[in-house]
Short mmCIF file of C-alpha atoms in Angstrom, two decimals:
data_model
loop_
_atom_site.label_atom_id
_atom_site.label_comp_id
_atom_site.label_asym_id
_atom_site.label_seq_id
_atom_site.Cartn_x
_atom_site.Cartn_y
_atom_site.Cartn_z
CA MET T 1 0.00 0.00 0.00
CA LYS T 2 1.21 3.53 -0.76
CA ILE T 3 0.79 5.88 2.21
CA PHE T 4 1.33 9.62 2.68
CA ILE T 5 2.56 11.02 6.00
CA ALA T 6 2.24 14.72 6.79
CA GLY T 7 4.81 15.73 9.35
CA GLY T 8 7.25 13.10 8.16
CA SER T 9 10.37 14.36 9.92
CA GLY T 10 9.01 14.36 13.48
CA ARG T 11 9.77 11.98 16.32
CA VAL T 12 6.55 10.00 15.99
CA ALA T 13 6.73 9.97 12.20
CA THR T 14 10.24 8.52 12.19
CA ASP T 15 9.12 5.47 14.17
CA LEU T 16 5.83 5.30 12.26
CA ILE T 17 7.67 5.17 8.94
CA LYS T 18 9.86 2.34 10.20
CA ASP T 19 6.80 0.39 11.36
CA LEU T 20 4.88 0.91 8.11
CA VAL T 21 7.89 -0.03 5.97
CA ALA T 22 8.33 -3.16 8.08
CA ASP T 23 4.69 -3.99 7.26
CA GLY T 24 5.51 -3.78 3.56
CA HIS T 25 4.16 -0.34 2.72
CA GLU T 26 5.60 2.33 0.43
CA ILE T 27 5.80 5.75 2.07
CA ILE T 28 5.68 9.30 0.77
CA ALA T 29 6.72 11.50 3.69
CA GLY T 30 6.16 15.24 3.59
CA ALA T 31 7.88 17.82 5.76
CA ARG T 32 9.00 21.42 5.63
CA HIS T 33 12.57 20.09 5.81
CA PRO T 34 12.51 16.84 3.81
CA GLU T 35 16.25 16.36 4.35
CA ASN T 36 15.39 15.42 7.95
CA ILE T 37 13.15 12.53 6.92
CA ILE T 38 14.54 9.07 7.57
CA LYS T 39 16.38 7.56 4.60
CA ASP T 40 15.03 4.27 3.27
CA ASP T 41 14.56 2.69 -0.17
CA ASN T 42 10.81 2.52 0.49
CA VAL T 43 10.49 6.17 1.53
CA THR T 44 10.15 9.16 -0.79
CA ALA T 45 10.80 12.46 0.97
CA VAL T 46 8.94 15.52 -0.36
CA ARG T 47 8.70 19.13 0.74
CA LEU T 48 5.35 19.89 2.36
CA ASP T 49 4.47 23.41 3.48
CA LEU T 50 1.26 23.43 5.49
CA HIS T 51 0.88 27.13 4.74
CA ALA T 52 0.21 26.17 1.10
CA SER T 53 -3.31 25.88 -0.30
CA ALA T 54 -5.28 22.65 -0.17
CA GLU T 55 -4.91 22.41 -3.95
CA GLU T 56 -1.13 22.60 -3.73
CA ILE T 57 -1.06 20.06 -0.92
CA ALA T 58 -3.25 17.70 -2.97
CA LYS T 59 -0.68 17.73 -5.77
CA ILE T 60 2.05 16.78 -3.30
CA ILE T 61 0.02 13.97 -1.75
CA GLY T 62 -0.89 12.42 -5.10
CA ARG T 63 -2.59 9.05 -5.38
CA VAL T 64 -2.21 7.04 -2.21
CA SER T 65 -4.37 4.64 -0.20
CA ALA T 66 -4.18 6.39 3.16
CA VAL T 67 -3.02 9.66 4.71
CA TYR T 68 -1.55 10.18 8.16
CA PHE T 69 -1.40 13.58 9.83
CA VAL T 70 1.26 13.58 12.55
CA ALA T 71 2.56 17.12 12.02
CA GLY T 72 2.92 19.59 14.85
CA SER T 73 4.50 22.98 15.38
CA ARG T 74 5.41 22.40 19.04
CA GLY T 75 3.46 25.52 19.91
CA ASN T 76 5.17 27.78 17.38
CA ASP T 77 2.48 27.91 14.66
CA LEU T 78 -0.68 26.51 16.19
CA LEU T 79 -3.27 28.13 13.95
CA ARG T 80 -1.60 27.67 10.57
CA THR T 81 -0.08 24.22 11.20
CA ASP T 82 -1.84 22.30 13.97
CA ALA T 83 -5.33 23.62 13.19
CA PHE T 84 -5.74 24.90 9.64
CA GLY T 85 -2.81 22.92 8.26
CA ALA T 86 -4.57 19.75 9.35
CA VAL T 87 -7.83 20.94 7.80
CA LYS T 88 -6.13 21.61 4.45
CA VAL T 89 -4.59 18.14 4.45
CA MET T 90 -8.08 16.72 5.02
CA GLN T 91 -9.42 18.81 2.15
CA ALA T 92 -6.57 17.66 -0.07
CA THR T 93 -7.25 14.05 0.88
CA LYS T 94 -10.88 14.42 -0.16
CA LYS T 95 -9.90 16.22 -3.37
CA ASN T 96 -7.72 13.23 -4.31
CA GLN T 97 -10.59 10.83 -3.56
CA ILE T 98 -8.69 9.14 -0.74
CA LYS T 99 -10.90 7.85 2.07
CA ARG T 100 -8.63 6.64 4.88
CA PHE T 101 -7.30 9.37 7.17
CA ILE T 102 -5.49 8.73 10.45
CA MET T 103 -4.68 11.64 12.73
CA LEU T 104 -2.51 11.90 15.79
CA SER T 105 -4.08 14.19 18.34
CA SER T 106 -3.78 14.88 22.05
CA LEU T 107 -5.66 13.46 24.99
CA PHE T 108 -9.02 15.12 25.75
CA THR T 109 -8.89 17.65 22.89
CA LEU T 110 -12.63 17.12 22.41
CA GLN T 111 -13.35 17.49 26.15
CA PRO T 112 -12.48 21.06 27.19
CA ASP T 113 -13.84 20.42 30.69
CA LYS T 114 -10.76 18.21 31.29
CA TRP T 115 -8.16 20.76 30.18
CA ASN T 116 -7.59 21.95 33.74
CA GLN T 117 -6.22 18.58 34.81
CA PRO T 118 -2.63 18.51 36.11
CA GLY T 119 -0.25 18.41 33.16
CA LEU T 120 -2.79 19.84 30.71
CA ALA T 121 -3.12 23.44 31.84
CA ASP T 122 0.02 24.48 29.95
CA LEU T 123 -1.33 22.90 26.74
CA THR T 124 -4.53 24.91 26.46
CA ASP T 125 -3.60 26.79 23.28
CA TYR T 126 -2.49 23.54 21.63
CA ASN T 127 -5.65 21.77 22.73
CA ILE T 128 -7.78 24.57 21.29
CA ALA T 129 -6.06 24.16 17.92
CA LYS T 130 -6.55 20.40 17.98
CA PHE T 131 -10.15 20.81 19.20
CA PHE T 132 -11.04 22.58 15.97
CA ALA T 133 -9.01 20.21 13.76
CA ASP T 134 -10.53 17.10 15.35
CA ASN T 135 -14.04 18.51 15.15
CA TYR T 136 -13.60 19.42 11.49
CA LEU T 137 -12.48 15.88 10.70
CA ILE T 138 -15.46 14.36 12.49
CA ASN T 139 -18.20 16.77 11.49
CA ASP T 140 -17.16 18.37 8.21
CA THR T 141 -15.63 15.52 6.21
CA ASP T 142 -16.80 12.13 5.02
CA LEU T 143 -13.34 10.61 5.44
CA ASP T 144 -12.85 7.19 7.02
CA TYR T 145 -11.01 8.72 9.93
CA THR T 146 -9.41 7.45 13.09
CA ILE T 147 -8.20 9.96 15.66
CA LEU T 148 -5.60 8.72 18.13
CA GLN T 149 -5.54 10.95 21.19
CA ALA T 150 -2.27 10.16 22.90
CA SER T 151 -1.12 11.23 26.34
CA LEU T 152 2.16 13.03 27.01
CA LEU T 153 4.84 11.62 24.71
CA THR T 154 8.08 10.32 26.21
CA GLU T 155 11.28 8.92 24.73
CA GLU T 156 11.24 5.89 27.00
CA PRO T 157 11.54 2.47 25.31
CA GLY T 158 8.25 1.17 23.99
CA THR T 159 6.46 -1.56 25.91
CA GLY T 160 4.22 -2.77 23.07
CA LYS T 161 1.29 -2.61 25.50
CA ILE T 162 -1.43 0.03 25.79
CA SER T 163 -5.02 0.60 26.78
CA PHE T 164 -7.82 2.80 25.48
CA GLY T 165 -10.32 4.90 27.38
CA ALA T 166 -7.94 7.09 29.35
CA SER T 167 -9.63 9.01 32.18
CA LYS T 168 -6.68 11.12 33.25
CA GLU T 169 -3.41 12.44 31.84
CA SER T 170 -0.65 9.83 31.66
CA THR T 171 2.33 9.12 29.39
CA ASN T 172 2.99 7.16 26.21
CA PRO T 173 6.38 6.14 24.82
CA ILE T 174 6.75 7.49 21.29
CA ALA T 175 7.49 4.00 19.99
CA ASP T 176 4.14 2.74 21.30
CA VAL T 177 2.26 5.66 19.76
CA ALA T 178 3.89 5.01 16.39
CA GLU T 179 3.18 1.28 16.56
CA THR T 180 -0.45 2.00 17.44
CA LEU T 181 -0.80 4.43 14.53
CA ALA T 182 0.64 1.83 12.15
CA GLY T 183 -1.64 -0.86 13.54
CA ILE T 184 -4.76 1.26 13.10
CA LEU T 185 -4.36 0.87 9.34
CA ASN T 186 -5.00 -2.87 9.69
CA HIS T 187 -8.16 -2.53 11.78
CA ALA T 188 -11.27 -1.39 9.94
CA ASN T 189 -13.12 -1.46 13.28
CA THR T 190 -11.26 1.75 14.21
CA ILE T 191 -12.86 3.76 11.39
CA LYS T 192 -14.97 6.70 12.66
CA LYS T 193 -13.48 6.26 16.13
CA VAL T 194 -11.65 8.55 18.54
CA LEU T 195 -9.21 6.47 20.59
CA LEU T 196 -7.99 7.83 23.93
CA MET T 197 -4.67 6.08 24.50
CA LYS T 198 -2.54 5.45 27.56
CA SER T 199 0.09 2.92 28.57
CA GLY T 200 -1.45 -0.33 29.68
CA ASN T 201 -1.15 -4.10 29.86
CA MET T 202 -2.70 -5.20 26.56
CA PRO T 203 -0.64 -5.90 23.41
CA ILE T 204 -1.25 -3.14 20.88
CA ASN T 205 -2.74 -5.38 18.20
CA THR T 206 -5.10 -6.97 20.71
CA ALA T 207 -6.20 -3.58 22.03
CA LEU T 208 -6.92 -2.38 18.50
CA GLY T 209 -8.86 -5.54 17.72
CA ASN T 210 -11.05 -4.94 20.74
CA VAL T 211 -12.16 -1.48 19.65
CA TYR T 212 -15.90 -1.34 19.01
#
């Protein structure tokens, strides 16, 4: 399968690309600095500017079977990257008649009443940006979406075990988030679902298979 990844030079994307290539997929990875995208025979690095129009982004995405949005500005460009950049990638996906869209988001972005929890208060501006992006995907597109709302990302070694249905802020190793994103592609039962992820005791593939 040919897959496009927006935000292809980031920490999550690097592990995600490795996981998808290991599963036999061909990757087109887009980033503002494509030279920072991992080098692999099955990966084509392209320049992607999320300030561009949806039409320009559609030309860069091309004909693929699925699109991942894992881009983020780390608080430096929330409106034009994390919010509207995501929306334009969705619009480009629809324009290219691609149905499958998988987006990395943040825990509780659709539940503003939880944003005052410890560890979340400093992320309010980011959560507002993702609130609008997530809502647009759910309510204003007909894409076969899955939104993975991950907890605080850490660089600890992955455990390969997670759980869904988080009720409070926790942490997720980047490797586990990437493996979960890659696994979502193999589970049609995750379509039209928002998955609240935290570290847990269930193997990732099993947890994904149990989504209903």
